[in-house]
Short mmCIF file of the C-alpha atoms (twelve columns), coordinates in Angstrom:
data_MODEL
# 
_entry.id   MODEL 
# 
loop_
_atom_site.group_PDB 
_atom_site.id 
_atom_site.type_symbol 
_atom_site.label_atom_id 
_atom_site.label_alt_id 
_atom_site.label_comp_id 
_atom_site.label_asym_id 
_atom_site.label_seq_id 
_atom_site.Cartn_x 
_atom_site.Cartn_y 
_atom_site.Cartn_z 
_atom_site.pdbx_PDB_model_num 
ATOM 1   C CA . MET A 1   118.264 114.246 80.431  1 
ATOM 2   C CA . THR A 2   117.227 110.622 79.863  1 
ATOM 3   C CA . SER A 3   118.798 110.646 76.397  1 
ATOM 4   C CA . GLN A 4   122.197 111.347 77.988  1 
ATOM 5   C CA . LEU A 5   122.123 108.140 80.061  1 
ATOM 6   C CA . ASN A 6   124.057 105.030 79.038  1 
ATOM 7   C CA . GLY A 7   121.941 101.926 79.482  1 
ATOM 8   C CA . SER A 8   124.914 99.566  79.691  1 
ATOM 9   C CA . VAL A 9   126.457 101.547 82.525  1 
ATOM 10  C CA . LEU A 10  123.157 101.572 84.387  1 
ATOM 11  C CA . LYS A 11  122.845 97.797  83.942  1 
ATOM 12  C CA . ALA A 12  126.381 97.270  85.230  1 
ATOM 13  C CA . PHE A 13  125.518 99.221  88.366  1 
ATOM 14  C CA . LYS A 14  122.366 97.138  88.806  1 
ATOM 15  C CA . ILE A 15  124.651 94.097  88.951  1 
ATOM 16  C CA . LEU A 16  126.824 95.771  91.580  1 
ATOM 17  C CA . ASP A 17  123.659 96.735  93.449  1 
ATOM 18  C CA . LEU A 18  122.851 93.037  93.874  1 
ATOM 19  C CA . PHE A 19  125.925 92.804  96.103  1 
ATOM 20  C CA . ALA A 20  124.841 95.874  98.054  1 
ATOM 21  C CA . ALA A 21  121.535 94.112  98.714  1 
ATOM 22  C CA . GLY A 22  123.402 91.435  100.686 1 
ATOM 23  C CA . GLN A 23  124.556 89.032  97.987  1 
ATOM 24  C CA . SER A 24  128.143 87.868  98.656  1 
ATOM 25  C CA . GLU A 25  128.629 86.127  95.316  1 
ATOM 26  C CA . LEU A 26  126.845 85.778  91.979  1 
ATOM 27  C CA . THR A 27  126.716 83.404  89.044  1 
ATOM 28  C CA . ALA A 28  125.753 84.382  85.507  1 
ATOM 29  C CA . LYS A 29  122.404 82.601  85.905  1 
ATOM 30  C CA . GLU A 30  121.574 84.471  89.119  1 
ATOM 31  C CA . THR A 31  122.524 87.723  87.417  1 
ATOM 32  C CA . ALA A 32  120.433 86.938  84.338  1 
ATOM 33  C CA . ASP A 33  117.419 86.013  86.468  1 
ATOM 34  C CA . ALA A 34  117.706 89.101  88.677  1 
ATOM 35  C CA . LEU A 35  118.077 91.557  85.803  1 
ATOM 36  C CA . GLY A 36  115.862 89.832  83.251  1 
ATOM 37  C CA . ILE A 37  118.636 89.429  80.694  1 
ATOM 38  C CA . ASN A 38  119.940 86.384  78.819  1 
ATOM 39  C CA . MET A 39  122.949 84.339  79.912  1 
ATOM 40  C CA . ILE A 40  125.243 85.591  77.144  1 
ATOM 41  C CA . THR A 41  124.589 89.210  78.118  1 
ATOM 42  C CA . ALA A 42  125.061 88.383  81.811  1 
ATOM 43  C CA . HIS A 43  128.425 86.731  81.088  1 
ATOM 44  C CA . ARG A 44  129.543 89.729  79.063  1 
ATOM 45  C CA . PHE A 45  128.664 92.201  81.807  1 
ATOM 46  C CA . LEU A 46  130.266 90.113  84.551  1 
ATOM 47  C CA . HIS A 47  133.535 89.584  82.715  1 
ATOM 48  C CA . THR A 48  133.670 93.259  81.740  1 
ATOM 49  C CA . LEU A 49  133.344 94.171  85.412  1 
ATOM 50  C CA . VAL A 50  136.127 91.701  86.236  1 
ATOM 51  C CA . HIS A 51  138.336 93.340  83.618  1 
ATOM 52  C CA . ALA A 52  137.591 96.751  85.171  1 
ATOM 53  C CA . GLY A 53  138.507 95.480  88.650  1 
ATOM 54  C CA . ALA A 54  134.978 95.866  90.023  1 
ATOM 55  C CA . LEU A 55  134.508 92.082  90.342  1 
ATOM 56  C CA . ARG A 56  136.793 89.088  90.763  1 
ATOM 57  C CA . VAL A 57  136.329 85.417  89.913  1 
ATOM 58  C CA . THR A 58  136.706 83.137  92.933  1 
ATOM 59  C CA . SER A 59  135.913 79.868  91.180  1 
ATOM 60  C CA . ARG A 60  134.529 78.847  87.842  1 
ATOM 61  C CA . GLY A 61  131.432 80.890  87.158  1 
ATOM 62  C CA . VAL A 62  131.316 82.540  90.613  1 
ATOM 63  C CA . PHE A 63  131.905 86.281  91.004  1 
ATOM 64  C CA . ARG A 64  132.609 88.452  94.055  1 
ATOM 65  C CA . LEU A 65  133.227 92.163  94.559  1 
ATOM 66  C CA . GLY A 66  136.711 93.385  93.669  1 
ATOM 67  C CA . CYS A 67  138.969 95.003  96.258  1 
ATOM 68  C CA . MET A 68  138.750 98.392  94.546  1 
ATOM 69  C CA . PHE A 69  135.524 99.045  96.424  1 
ATOM 70  C CA . ALA A 70  137.282 98.877  99.781  1 
ATOM 71  C CA . ASP A 71  139.447 101.817 98.741  1 
ATOM 72  C CA . LEU A 72  136.551 103.716 97.196  1 
ATOM 73  C CA . GLY A 73  134.393 103.207 100.274 1 
ATOM 74  C CA . GLU A 74  137.103 104.591 102.542 1 
ATOM 75  C CA . ARG A 75  137.521 107.609 100.271 1 
ATOM 76  C CA . VAL A 76  133.805 108.365 100.294 1 
ATOM 77  C CA . LEU A 77  133.665 108.279 104.094 1 
ATOM 78  C CA . HIS A 78  136.913 110.150 104.733 1 
ATOM 79  C CA . ASP A 79  137.193 112.712 101.932 1 
ATOM 80  C CA . GLY A 80  135.746 115.431 104.179 1 
ATOM 81  C CA . ASN A 81  132.670 115.944 102.030 1 
ATOM 82  C CA . LEU A 82  130.135 114.305 104.354 1 
ATOM 83  C CA . PRO A 83  130.056 117.122 106.962 1 
ATOM 84  C CA . ILE A 84  129.700 119.716 104.192 1 
ATOM 85  C CA . LEU A 85  126.696 117.904 102.722 1 
ATOM 86  C CA . LEU A 86  125.055 117.418 106.132 1 
ATOM 87  C CA . GLN A 87  125.637 120.906 107.585 1 
ATOM 88  C CA . PRO A 88  122.692 122.739 105.930 1 
ATOM 89  C CA . ILE A 89  120.327 119.997 107.071 1 
ATOM 90  C CA . LEU A 90  121.708 120.191 110.620 1 
ATOM 91  C CA . ASP A 91  121.270 123.969 110.605 1 
ATOM 92  C CA . GLN A 92  117.614 123.569 109.670 1 
ATOM 93  C CA . LEU A 93  117.158 120.870 112.306 1 
ATOM 94  C CA . ALA A 94  118.474 123.240 114.989 1 
ATOM 95  C CA . ARG A 95  116.026 125.922 113.829 1 
ATOM 96  C CA . ASP A 96  113.127 123.449 113.839 1 
ATOM 97  C CA . THR A 97  113.840 122.034 117.310 1 
ATOM 98  C CA . GLY A 98  115.437 124.992 119.100 1 
ATOM 99  C CA . GLU A 99  118.133 122.617 120.408 1 
ATOM 100 C CA . ALA A 100 121.723 121.744 119.594 1 
ATOM 101 C CA . CYS A 101 122.216 119.053 116.944 1 
ATOM 102 C CA . MET A 102 125.121 116.996 115.661 1 
ATOM 103 C CA . ALA A 103 126.138 114.344 113.146 1 
ATOM 104 C CA . THR A 104 128.582 111.508 113.756 1 
ATOM 105 C CA . THR A 105 130.608 108.778 112.145 1 
ATOM 106 C CA . PHE A 106 132.081 105.761 113.945 1 
ATOM 107 C CA . ASP A 107 135.790 105.220 114.501 1 
ATOM 108 C CA . ARG A 108 137.663 102.774 116.729 1 
ATOM 109 C CA . ASP A 109 134.636 101.852 118.855 1 
ATOM 110 C CA . MET A 110 133.497 105.429 119.448 1 
ATOM 111 C CA . ALA A 111 131.061 107.812 117.785 1 
ATOM 112 C CA . VAL A 112 132.824 110.930 116.492 1 
ATOM 113 C CA . CYS A 113 131.152 114.324 116.055 1 
ATOM 114 C CA . ILE A 114 131.764 115.523 112.475 1 
ATOM 115 C CA . ALA A 115 129.286 118.420 112.308 1 
ATOM 116 C CA . LYS A 116 127.080 120.410 114.668 1 
ATOM 117 C CA . ALA A 117 124.477 123.170 114.665 1 
ATOM 118 C CA . LEU A 118 123.499 125.396 117.593 1 
ATOM 119 C CA . PRO A 119 120.146 126.980 118.429 1 
ATOM 120 C CA . ASP A 120 119.552 130.716 118.248 1 
ATOM 121 C CA . ARG A 121 119.198 131.370 121.990 1 
ATOM 122 C CA . PRO A 122 121.548 132.431 124.823 1 
ATOM 123 C CA . LEU A 123 121.854 129.118 126.701 1 
ATOM 124 C CA . TYR A 124 122.418 125.714 125.147 1 
ATOM 125 C CA . VAL A 125 124.532 122.568 125.439 1 
ATOM 126 C CA . ASP A 126 127.477 122.520 123.042 1 
ATOM 127 C CA . ILE A 127 129.979 119.935 121.755 1 
ATOM 128 C CA . ARG A 128 133.279 120.234 119.881 1 
ATOM 129 C CA . ILE A 129 133.661 118.810 116.400 1 
ATOM 130 C CA . GLY A 130 135.998 115.840 116.741 1 
ATOM 131 C CA . SER A 131 134.692 114.899 120.190 1 
ATOM 132 C CA . ARG A 132 134.645 111.144 120.729 1 
ATOM 133 C CA . LEU A 133 131.591 109.636 122.429 1 
ATOM 134 C CA . ASP A 134 131.509 106.317 124.274 1 
ATOM 135 C CA . ALA A 135 129.385 103.837 122.378 1 
ATOM 136 C CA . PHE A 136 127.658 102.087 125.278 1 
ATOM 137 C CA . CYS A 137 126.264 105.168 127.049 1 
ATOM 138 C CA . THR A 138 125.393 107.750 124.378 1 
ATOM 139 C CA . ALA A 139 122.526 107.987 121.914 1 
ATOM 140 C CA . HIS A 140 124.848 108.086 118.916 1 
ATOM 141 C CA . GLY A 141 127.049 105.295 120.213 1 
ATOM 142 C CA . LYS A 142 124.170 102.953 120.980 1 
ATOM 143 C CA . LEU A 143 122.707 103.652 117.555 1 
ATOM 144 C CA . TRP A 144 125.983 102.643 115.853 1 
ATOM 145 C CA . LEU A 145 126.160 99.486  117.980 1 
ATOM 146 C CA . ALA A 146 122.551 98.614  117.144 1 
ATOM 147 C CA . TYR A 147 123.261 98.722  113.410 1 
ATOM 148 C CA . MET A 148 126.405 96.581  113.665 1 
ATOM 149 C CA . THR A 149 126.460 92.920  112.751 1 
ATOM 150 C CA . ALA A 150 126.243 90.460  115.647 1 
ATOM 151 C CA . ASP A 151 129.932 89.598  115.201 1 
ATOM 152 C CA . ASP A 152 130.981 93.240  115.374 1 
ATOM 153 C CA . GLN A 153 128.830 93.756  118.456 1 
ATOM 154 C CA . ASP A 154 130.473 90.772  120.156 1 
ATOM 155 C CA . ARG A 155 133.910 92.114  119.282 1 
ATOM 156 C CA . TYR A 156 132.975 95.492  120.756 1 
ATOM 157 C CA . PHE A 157 131.703 94.039  124.034 1 
ATOM 158 C CA . LYS A 158 134.750 91.788  124.331 1 
ATOM 159 C CA . ASN A 159 137.050 94.813  124.361 1 
ATOM 160 C CA . ALA A 160 134.866 97.546  125.874 1 
ATOM 161 C CA . GLU A 161 135.474 99.006  129.320 1 
ATOM 162 C CA . MET A 162 131.925 99.793  130.400 1 
ATOM 163 C CA . THR A 163 132.489 102.157 133.310 1 
ATOM 164 C CA . ARG A 164 129.473 103.529 135.153 1 
ATOM 165 C CA . MET A 165 129.329 107.262 134.355 1 
ATOM 166 C CA . THR A 166 126.072 108.174 136.150 1 
ATOM 167 C CA . ASP A 167 123.272 106.440 138.018 1 
ATOM 168 C CA . HIS A 168 121.578 105.855 134.646 1 
ATOM 169 C CA . THR A 169 124.508 104.178 132.891 1 
ATOM 170 C CA . VAL A 170 123.750 100.622 131.778 1 
ATOM 171 C CA . THR A 171 126.793 98.395  132.264 1 
ATOM 172 C CA . ASP A 172 125.174 94.950  132.097 1 
ATOM 173 C CA . ILE A 173 125.980 93.526  128.649 1 
ATOM 174 C CA . ASN A 174 122.791 91.464  128.344 1 
ATOM 175 C CA . ALA A 175 120.616 94.431  129.282 1 
ATOM 176 C CA . LEU A 176 122.443 96.643  126.806 1 
ATOM 177 C CA . LYS A 177 122.145 94.068  124.023 1 
ATOM 178 C CA . ALA A 178 118.403 93.905  124.646 1 
ATOM 179 C CA . GLU A 179 118.236 97.707  124.398 1 
ATOM 180 C CA . LEU A 180 120.221 97.623  121.146 1 
ATOM 181 C CA . ALA A 181 117.719 95.173  119.660 1 
ATOM 182 C CA . THR A 182 114.905 97.582  120.579 1 
ATOM 183 C CA . ILE A 183 116.822 100.505 119.066 1 
ATOM 184 C CA . ARG A 184 117.283 98.634  115.789 1 
ATOM 185 C CA . LYS A 185 113.578 97.784  115.706 1 
ATOM 186 C CA . GLN A 186 112.283 101.276 116.550 1 
ATOM 187 C CA . GLY A 187 114.884 103.191 114.504 1 
ATOM 188 C CA . PHE A 188 116.125 105.627 117.139 1 
ATOM 189 C CA . ALA A 189 118.243 105.719 120.311 1 
ATOM 190 C CA . THR A 190 118.123 107.894 123.419 1 
ATOM 191 C CA . ASN A 191 120.516 109.049 126.115 1 
ATOM 192 C CA . ASN A 192 118.785 109.594 129.435 1 
ATOM 193 C CA . GLY A 193 121.654 111.186 131.358 1 
ATOM 194 C CA . GLU A 194 123.749 108.046 130.917 1 
ATOM 195 C CA . ARG A 195 127.106 109.686 130.143 1 
ATOM 196 C CA . GLU A 196 126.683 113.006 131.937 1 
ATOM 197 C CA . HIS A 197 124.080 114.047 134.481 1 
ATOM 198 C CA . ASP A 198 121.178 116.057 133.059 1 
ATOM 199 C CA . ILE A 199 122.223 115.718 129.418 1 
ATOM 200 C CA . TYR A 200 119.608 114.123 127.191 1 
ATOM 201 C CA . ALA A 201 119.634 113.163 123.521 1 
ATOM 202 C CA . ILE A 202 117.729 111.353 120.832 1 
ATOM 203 C CA . ALA A 203 119.435 110.115 117.645 1 
ATOM 204 C CA . VAL A 204 118.358 108.569 114.342 1 
ATOM 205 C CA . PRO A 205 120.436 106.812 111.658 1 
ATOM 206 C CA . ILE A 206 121.239 107.987 108.150 1 
ATOM 207 C CA . LEU A 207 121.049 104.851 106.034 1 
ATOM 208 C CA . THR A 208 121.887 103.634 102.574 1 
ATOM 209 C CA . LYS A 209 118.963 102.260 100.581 1 
ATOM 210 C CA . HIS A 210 119.983 98.790  101.756 1 
ATOM 211 C CA . GLY A 211 119.882 99.763  105.430 1 
ATOM 212 C CA . ASN A 212 123.580 100.268 106.150 1 
ATOM 213 C CA . MET A 213 124.284 103.122 108.555 1 
ATOM 214 C CA . ILE A 214 126.694 105.782 107.296 1 
ATOM 215 C CA . SER A 215 126.023 108.624 109.740 1 
ATOM 216 C CA . ALA A 216 123.512 109.778 112.335 1 
ATOM 217 C CA . PHE A 217 121.747 112.924 113.512 1 
ATOM 218 C CA . SER A 218 120.853 113.791 117.075 1 
ATOM 219 C CA . VAL A 219 119.174 116.548 119.032 1 
ATOM 220 C CA . PHE A 220 120.616 117.028 122.522 1 
ATOM 221 C CA . GLY A 221 120.285 119.342 125.479 1 
ATOM 222 C CA . ALA A 222 119.578 119.738 129.189 1 
ATOM 223 C CA . SER A 223 115.819 119.205 128.954 1 
ATOM 224 C CA . PRO A 224 114.373 115.742 129.688 1 
ATOM 225 C CA . ALA A 225 111.385 116.805 127.560 1 
ATOM 226 C CA . LEU A 226 113.503 115.798 124.559 1 
ATOM 227 C CA . LEU A 227 112.703 112.182 125.398 1 
ATOM 228 C CA . GLU A 228 108.978 112.575 126.030 1 
ATOM 229 C CA . ALA A 229 106.810 110.397 123.809 1 
ATOM 230 C CA . GLY A 230 104.755 112.313 121.295 1 
ATOM 231 C CA . ASN A 231 106.932 115.405 121.053 1 
ATOM 232 C CA . ALA A 232 107.940 116.746 117.669 1 
ATOM 233 C CA . THR A 233 111.682 116.156 118.068 1 
ATOM 234 C CA . LEU A 234 111.703 112.635 116.646 1 
ATOM 235 C CA . SER A 235 109.575 113.730 113.694 1 
ATOM 236 C CA . HIS A 236 112.021 116.547 112.895 1 
ATOM 237 C CA . LEU A 237 114.952 114.127 113.217 1 
ATOM 238 C CA . ASN A 238 113.402 111.581 110.880 1 
ATOM 239 C CA . SER A 239 112.662 114.298 108.320 1 
ATOM 240 C CA . ALA A 240 116.255 115.531 108.549 1 
ATOM 241 C CA . ALA A 241 117.636 111.999 108.136 1 
ATOM 242 C CA . GLN A 242 115.472 111.486 105.047 1 
ATOM 243 C CA . SER A 243 116.703 114.789 103.617 1 
ATOM 244 C CA . ALA A 244 120.289 113.660 104.230 1 
ATOM 245 C CA . GLN A 245 119.676 110.379 102.444 1 
ATOM 246 C CA . ASP A 246 118.132 112.226 99.495  1 
ATOM 247 C CA . VAL A 247 121.153 114.532 99.264  1 
ATOM 248 C CA . LEU A 248 123.752 111.773 99.668  1 
ATOM 249 C CA . PHE A 249 122.152 109.491 97.117  1 
ATOM 250 C CA . GLN A 250 121.107 112.223 94.679  1 
ATOM 251 C CA . LYS A 251 117.377 111.699 94.986  1 
ATOM 252 C CA . PRO A 252 115.652 114.647 93.276  1 
# 
């Protein structure tokens, strides 16, 4: 298999990966230093990527990502393939936990259910695919907010109508921002009956290797035991999220 790989293509993607790691622009010297190649080779790779539309030159010797990636990113997220890839993992998660599970994306300030799996028992909480969940009072929504940039969070809170849904709904912006910081640090979010009475949930992110959130899994139901510290639910969720990341990024 290794003999079928093209080293130049792999090196070009390593250059693009520098941008994914948080770099907004690159020079040939920075590229050469990062990849351990000489300046002539770095120049050749960078200008080849410009010619292909993957990079653009903003000033002499400075390179940024080309606009083609905006279109490609949208296609990846909206080509309908994500739910198909996640469904088998969700099905296993429902078997492992005995509770309903779902996956979401984020659209227009709300989490959107794109896939679900139901437990094999007579009574359970259900949700429709396509359901839109308020960001400030659901496990999925708070998780998406927690992984936003500070500017995107501020934009959300500027426009959000934070209506109290239950006695547990948090509507104070400062208190919610503090909770979001905790969520980002601990890597999971909970819903303690904040949107609907007696509905509980715990959610974890599905991340790129650079920590960008592209989806999320949750387990939800009518039992407050879902949120008890030390139960196996969070462990099953984290394992499922890791499996999703392995599938999405082709990790063997």
